[in-house]
Rosetta silent file (secondary structure, phi, psi, omega in degrees, C-alpha in Angstrom):
SEQUENCE: MKKYFLIAIALLLIQNITYAQTERTTKKKVKTVTAIDSVKWRAEHYIVNRDSAYANPRYALKKLQGGNRRFIESKSIRPRQDVSFIKKLEKGQEPFATIVGCSDSRVPNELIFDQGLGDLFIIRTAGQVSAVASYGSMEFAVLKLKTKLIVVLGSYRMWCG
SCORE:     score description
SCORE:     0.000 S_00000001
   1 L     0.000  -65.978  179.960    0.209   -0.216    0.156 S_00000001
   2 L   -91.090    0.209  165.555    2.925    2.424    0.903 S_00000001
   3 L   -74.575  -49.343 -156.308    4.453    1.390   -2.212 S_00000001
   4 H   -77.681  -30.934 -160.986    1.538    2.388   -4.308 S_00000001
   5 H   -78.317  -31.742 -168.098    0.765    5.525   -2.497 S_00000001
   6 H   -77.770  -20.376 -160.881    4.780    6.516   -2.976 S_00000001
   7 H  -103.078  -26.596  161.074    4.256    6.131   -6.810 S_00000001
   8 H   -89.036   -1.183  157.876    1.216    8.169   -7.222 S_00000001
   9 H   -59.269  -85.039 -127.260    2.927   11.319   -5.072 S_00000001
  10 H   -67.942  -17.112 -179.882    5.703   10.680   -7.289 S_00000001
  11 H   -95.947  -12.646  173.614    3.559   10.871  -10.511 S_00000001
  12 H   -71.439  -47.746  164.302    1.417   13.873   -9.212 S_00000001
  13 H   -47.723  -51.362 -157.584    4.978   15.620   -8.847 S_00000001
  14 H   -70.974  -52.397 -176.140    6.288   14.389  -12.126 S_00000001
  15 H   -58.497  -56.126 -160.465    2.790   16.082  -13.530 S_00000001
  16 H   -55.930  -44.666 -176.284    2.709   19.032  -11.506 S_00000001
  17 H   -78.907  -35.364 -165.314    6.642   19.734  -12.715 S_00000001
  18 H   -75.806  -51.698 -160.835    5.551   18.959  -16.437 S_00000001
  19 H   -68.122  -67.016 -161.800    2.235   21.859  -16.470 S_00000001
  20 H   -33.313  -80.886  144.073    4.600   24.234  -14.702 S_00000001
  21 H    22.096  -67.909  177.044    7.179   23.607  -17.140 S_00000001
  22 H   -84.315  -23.967 -170.250    4.982   24.085  -20.242 S_00000001
  23 H   -65.287  -52.064  163.363    3.062   26.801  -18.308 S_00000001
  24 H   -67.016  -34.541  171.582    6.368   29.087  -18.352 S_00000001
  25 H   -97.099   11.464  170.781    7.108   28.368  -21.444 S_00000001
  26 H   -71.211  -71.025 -156.005    3.501   29.205  -22.976 S_00000001
  27 H   -44.626  -53.891 -118.995    4.178   32.604  -20.979 S_00000001
  28 H  -110.432  -45.724 -165.384    7.474   33.157  -22.328 S_00000001
  29 H   -83.393  -25.207 -171.538    6.217   32.620  -25.814 S_00000001
  30 L   -72.852  130.978  166.473    2.887   34.575  -25.485 S_00000001
  31 L  -143.803  128.377  173.262    3.083   38.349  -26.542 S_00000001
  32 L   -92.813  117.171  160.708   -0.030   40.577  -26.700 S_00000001
  33 L   -65.732  131.690 -176.436    0.129   42.222  -29.822 S_00000001
  34 L  -108.086  103.954  163.694   -2.048   45.162  -29.626 S_00000001
  35 L   -23.908  115.887  151.597   -4.278   45.869  -33.144 S_00000001
  36 L   -42.611  127.400 -173.941   -3.027   48.772  -34.886 S_00000001
  37 L    20.094   54.635  146.598   -5.643   51.426  -34.096 S_00000001
  38 L   -61.241  174.177  169.579   -7.841   49.292  -31.807 S_00000001
  39 H   -74.590  -15.226  174.842   -9.364   51.317  -28.879 S_00000001
  40 H   -78.069  -44.765  165.567   -6.654   49.984  -26.715 S_00000001
  41 H   -49.524  -50.199 -172.324   -3.808   51.497  -29.518 S_00000001
  42 H   -58.813  -50.184  163.143   -5.891   54.526  -29.772 S_00000001
  43 H   -59.281  -35.072  150.492   -5.550   55.171  -26.083 S_00000001
  44 H   -30.734  -45.547 -171.225   -1.810   54.242  -25.510 S_00000001
  45 L  -104.230   15.008  172.744   -1.454   56.552  -28.184 S_00000001
  46 L    44.123   65.005 -163.178   -3.561   59.415  -27.094 S_00000001
  47 L  -107.306  142.806  179.779   -5.316   59.178  -30.584 S_00000001
  48 L  -138.220  130.228 -175.259   -8.079   61.931  -30.819 S_00000001
  49 L   -49.612  145.408  154.024  -10.604   62.070  -34.043 S_00000001
  50 L   -51.305  -67.379 -176.758   -9.695   64.677  -36.469 S_00000001
  51 H   -62.065  -24.557  178.297  -13.209   65.657  -37.466 S_00000001
  52 H  -107.952   24.043  143.955  -14.295   66.146  -33.930 S_00000001
  53 H   -99.522    7.080  161.434  -11.193   68.324  -33.460 S_00000001
  54 H  -100.484  -13.765  179.370  -11.868   70.338  -36.004 S_00000001
  55 H   -69.484  -41.965 -161.261  -15.387   70.464  -34.852 S_00000001
  56 L  -123.023  101.306  167.551  -14.446   71.326  -31.400 S_00000001
  57 H   -58.349  -12.179  175.864  -11.537   73.199  -29.656 S_00000001
  58 H   -85.361  -15.127  168.689  -11.368   71.275  -26.781 S_00000001
  59 H   -90.859   -6.327  -85.254  -10.635   68.492  -28.705 S_00000001
  60 H  -170.059  -32.087 -150.667   -8.272   70.131  -31.134 S_00000001
  61 H  -107.259  -40.431 -167.552   -6.293   71.250  -28.113 S_00000001
  62 H   -76.299  -20.091  163.264   -6.255   67.553  -26.538 S_00000001
  63 H   -65.603  -31.024  167.618   -5.619   66.472  -29.730 S_00000001
  64 H   -68.672  -57.227  179.612   -2.455   68.717  -29.844 S_00000001
  65 H   -68.893  -30.103  174.101   -1.310   67.362  -26.264 S_00000001
  66 H   -61.467  -52.558  168.494   -1.784   63.797  -27.203 S_00000001
  67 H   -65.354   -0.888  179.531    0.680   64.342  -30.261 S_00000001
  68 H   -82.019  -59.218 -158.679    2.801   66.317  -28.311 S_00000001
  69 H   -68.682  -11.696 -155.039    2.847   63.437  -25.310 S_00000001
  70 H   -93.072  -59.719 -159.330    3.255   60.627  -28.782 S_00000001
  71 H   -63.696  -75.274 -145.603    6.436   62.872  -29.557 S_00000001
  72 H   -58.837  -27.408  159.234    8.106   63.325  -26.090 S_00000001
  73 H  -109.069   29.557  144.149    7.886   59.166  -25.496 S_00000001
  74 H    69.828   35.074  168.284    9.044   58.713  -29.140 S_00000001
  75 L   -93.787   47.116  172.156    5.645   57.023  -29.658 S_00000001
  76 L   -79.647  164.288 -169.582    5.120   59.407  -32.985 S_00000001
  77 L  -128.337   26.665 -150.185    2.853   58.049  -35.584 S_00000001
  78 L   -36.003   94.419 -145.903    3.499   60.805  -38.228 S_00000001
  79 L   -93.034  149.492  175.370   -0.049   60.329  -39.608 S_00000001
  80 L    66.366   68.367  169.483   -1.264   62.001  -43.387 S_00000001
  81 L  -144.402   36.059  164.233    2.299   62.664  -44.321 S_00000001
  82 L  -116.589  167.890 -175.617    2.741   60.457  -47.696 S_00000001
  83 L   -71.848  -14.335  138.680    2.596   61.613  -51.279 S_00000001
  84 L  -114.340   40.575  152.734   -0.792   60.718  -51.410 S_00000001
  85 L   -65.434  -16.166 -170.556   -1.977   62.464  -48.780 S_00000001
  86 L   -81.244  -63.502  157.401   -0.569   65.306  -50.560 S_00000001
  87 L   -33.911  -53.252 -159.578   -2.387   64.979  -53.907 S_00000001
  88 H   -73.713  -11.713 -169.070   -5.515   65.226  -51.768 S_00000001
  89 H  -103.552   15.313  164.280   -4.619   68.234  -50.192 S_00000001
  90 H   -48.186  -52.811 -155.541   -4.638   69.947  -54.030 S_00000001
  91 H   -77.297  -27.505 -170.711   -8.228   70.736  -53.710 S_00000001
  92 L   174.554  173.551  174.293   -8.058   72.481  -50.432 S_00000001
  93 L  -132.576  143.279  176.957   -6.843   72.456  -46.587 S_00000001
  94 L  -135.352   82.435  176.529   -9.205   72.174  -43.305 S_00000001
  95 L   -70.199  141.673  169.626   -6.490   72.532  -40.665 S_00000001
  96 L  -105.439    1.215  160.451   -8.235   72.085  -37.608 S_00000001
  97 E  -134.844  165.434 -173.097   -5.708   74.506  -35.410 S_00000001
  98 E  -127.921  119.375 -168.783   -3.927   77.489  -36.012 S_00000001
  99 E  -117.068  143.574  174.274   -0.207   77.604  -33.702 S_00000001
 100 E  -121.401  124.522  174.001    1.130   81.079  -33.875 S_00000001
 101 E  -164.082 -148.024 -172.906    4.940   80.678  -32.659 S_00000001
 102 E   -90.877  137.260  178.655    8.429   81.242  -33.186 S_00000001
 103 L   -74.036   20.651  121.185   10.112   81.510  -36.654 S_00000001
 104 L     1.058  106.843  170.242   12.776   79.108  -35.011 S_00000001
 105 L   -52.628  -69.568  171.379   14.012   76.247  -37.254 S_00000001
 106 L     4.606  -47.607 -147.229   14.189   74.439  -34.114 S_00000001
 107 L  -135.126   90.818  174.626   10.588   73.988  -33.593 S_00000001
 108 L   -88.217   97.251 -172.623    8.953   71.931  -36.098 S_00000001
 109 H   -50.403  -32.145 -174.746    5.203   72.137  -35.142 S_00000001
 110 H   -75.230  -26.666  175.309    4.134   69.415  -37.345 S_00000001
 111 H   -81.566  -34.106  146.879    6.656   67.309  -35.396 S_00000001
 112 H   -41.755  -42.128 -167.277    5.967   68.319  -32.157 S_00000001
 113 L  -127.043   22.044  167.951    2.709   67.878  -31.682 S_00000001
 114 L    49.146   44.486 -170.981    2.685   64.862  -34.388 S_00000001
 115 L  -130.249  177.218 -131.976    0.241   65.812  -37.123 S_00000001
 116 L  -140.395  169.424 -144.298    0.071   65.648  -40.584 S_00000001
 117 L   -77.348  173.477 -175.199    0.042   67.762  -43.344 S_00000001
 118 L    54.760    2.931 -175.154   -2.802   70.029  -43.751 S_00000001
 119 L   -86.273  -25.833  170.437   -3.968   69.484  -40.257 S_00000001
 120 E  -131.379  165.076 -170.512   -2.425   73.043  -38.375 S_00000001
 121 L  -114.524   61.123  178.139   -2.278   76.529  -40.071 S_00000001
 122 L   -35.104   65.507  171.956    1.388   77.634  -38.971 S_00000001
 123 E   -68.767   98.487  170.723    2.067   81.323  -38.269 S_00000001
 124 E  -115.637  144.623  175.169    5.435   81.969  -37.587 S_00000001
 125 E  -102.897  148.699  170.085    6.843   85.311  -35.765 S_00000001
 126 L  -102.721  140.231  156.213   10.492   86.211  -35.267 S_00000001
 127 L    89.024   13.672 -149.138   11.337   87.389  -32.022 S_00000001
 128 L    39.798   89.131  145.710    7.105   86.651  -30.308 S_00000001
 129 L  -149.974  119.719  172.059    6.293   89.874  -32.136 S_00000001
 130 L   -85.007  123.783  149.996    2.926   89.682  -33.809 S_00000001
 131 L   -96.157 -146.243 -152.423    2.357   92.544  -36.803 S_00000001
 132 H  -102.140  -41.419  161.623   -0.265   93.567  -38.528 S_00000001
 133 H   -37.819  -43.758  168.815    0.674   90.791  -41.186 S_00000001
 134 H   -63.763  -45.761  169.979    0.234   88.018  -38.156 S_00000001
 135 H   -63.506  -33.855  145.895   -3.089   89.345  -37.554 S_00000001
 136 H   -33.095  -71.347  176.784   -4.144   89.065  -41.202 S_00000001
 137 H   -32.001  -44.728 -176.852   -3.166   85.708  -40.881 S_00000001
 138 H   -77.196  -73.018 -168.414   -5.009   84.695  -37.749 S_00000001
 139 H   -54.065  -24.703  177.095   -8.365   86.098  -39.301 S_00000001
 140 H   -64.228  -37.550 -151.348   -7.685   84.452  -42.525 S_00000001
 141 H   -80.301  -31.397 -171.221   -6.996   80.977  -40.495 S_00000001
 142 H   -89.612  -23.130 -167.599  -10.657   81.809  -38.548 S_00000001
 143 H  -117.532   -0.870  177.399  -12.932   83.437  -40.988 S_00000001
 144 L  -106.616  -63.152  178.665  -11.678   81.256  -44.143 S_00000001
 145 L   -86.365    5.640 -169.478  -10.364   78.221  -42.809 S_00000001
 146 L    48.744   39.580  170.572  -12.630   77.878  -39.792 S_00000001
 147 L   -48.369  162.313  148.146  -10.147   76.834  -37.357 S_00000001
 148 L  -109.622   -7.439  173.394  -11.527   77.091  -33.661 S_00000001
 149 L  -117.374  139.248  173.252   -8.469   76.829  -32.127 S_00000001
 150 E  -120.253  113.745 -175.481   -5.544   79.180  -31.595 S_00000001
 151 E  -105.440  142.534  157.581   -2.366   78.208  -29.856 S_00000001
 152 E  -111.731  133.604 -160.157    0.352   80.575  -29.168 S_00000001
 153 L  -118.116  104.457  168.776    3.710   79.041  -28.184 S_00000001
 154 L   -85.090  155.474 -177.845    6.275   80.827  -26.595 S_00000001
 155 L   -80.222  171.257  171.707   10.232   80.289  -25.806 S_00000001
 156 L  -138.740   87.648  174.611   11.476   79.836  -22.450 S_00000001
 157 L    91.752   19.048 -173.592   14.761   80.709  -21.854 S_00000001
 158 L  -147.122  125.116  158.054   16.077   80.609  -25.436 S_00000001
 159 L   -26.359   86.880 -174.723   16.573   83.470  -27.813 S_00000001
 160 L   -56.552  101.426  161.895   13.564   83.536  -30.537 S_00000001
 161 L   120.638    0.000    0.000   14.533   84.510  -34.128 S_00000001
């Protein structure tokens, strides 16, 4: 009886060890792959719908903040930056935001906000000074292009221009 009991325990131990090893190797091999443009992927990459951003300035600001966060975290997706999209822009532009910023070449707005071509209407001024031409460009953006958000970027501890 003792002999059968020891054999049963040995078999149970072998079975548990084998199961633990297969579970461990299975866990190593299984990678969670998130589908691009799934709900989870959109949340992890701070994606805001472009149409919502065009219609509502709050969503436009969230879209810019999400893009900047992607840029900072090296998760840039570089949307709408291919040749086929350039051809679509021949028909006209519909930027969802206007950026008034420094002429400094180290601040490429489409890159730091991870936005595509035609998404932003950029107005650059040297030395943080706006003149009549800048005001006219802002009016054009709001009245003609229908942007509902104007962002004024400033420099901190850096000479602009």
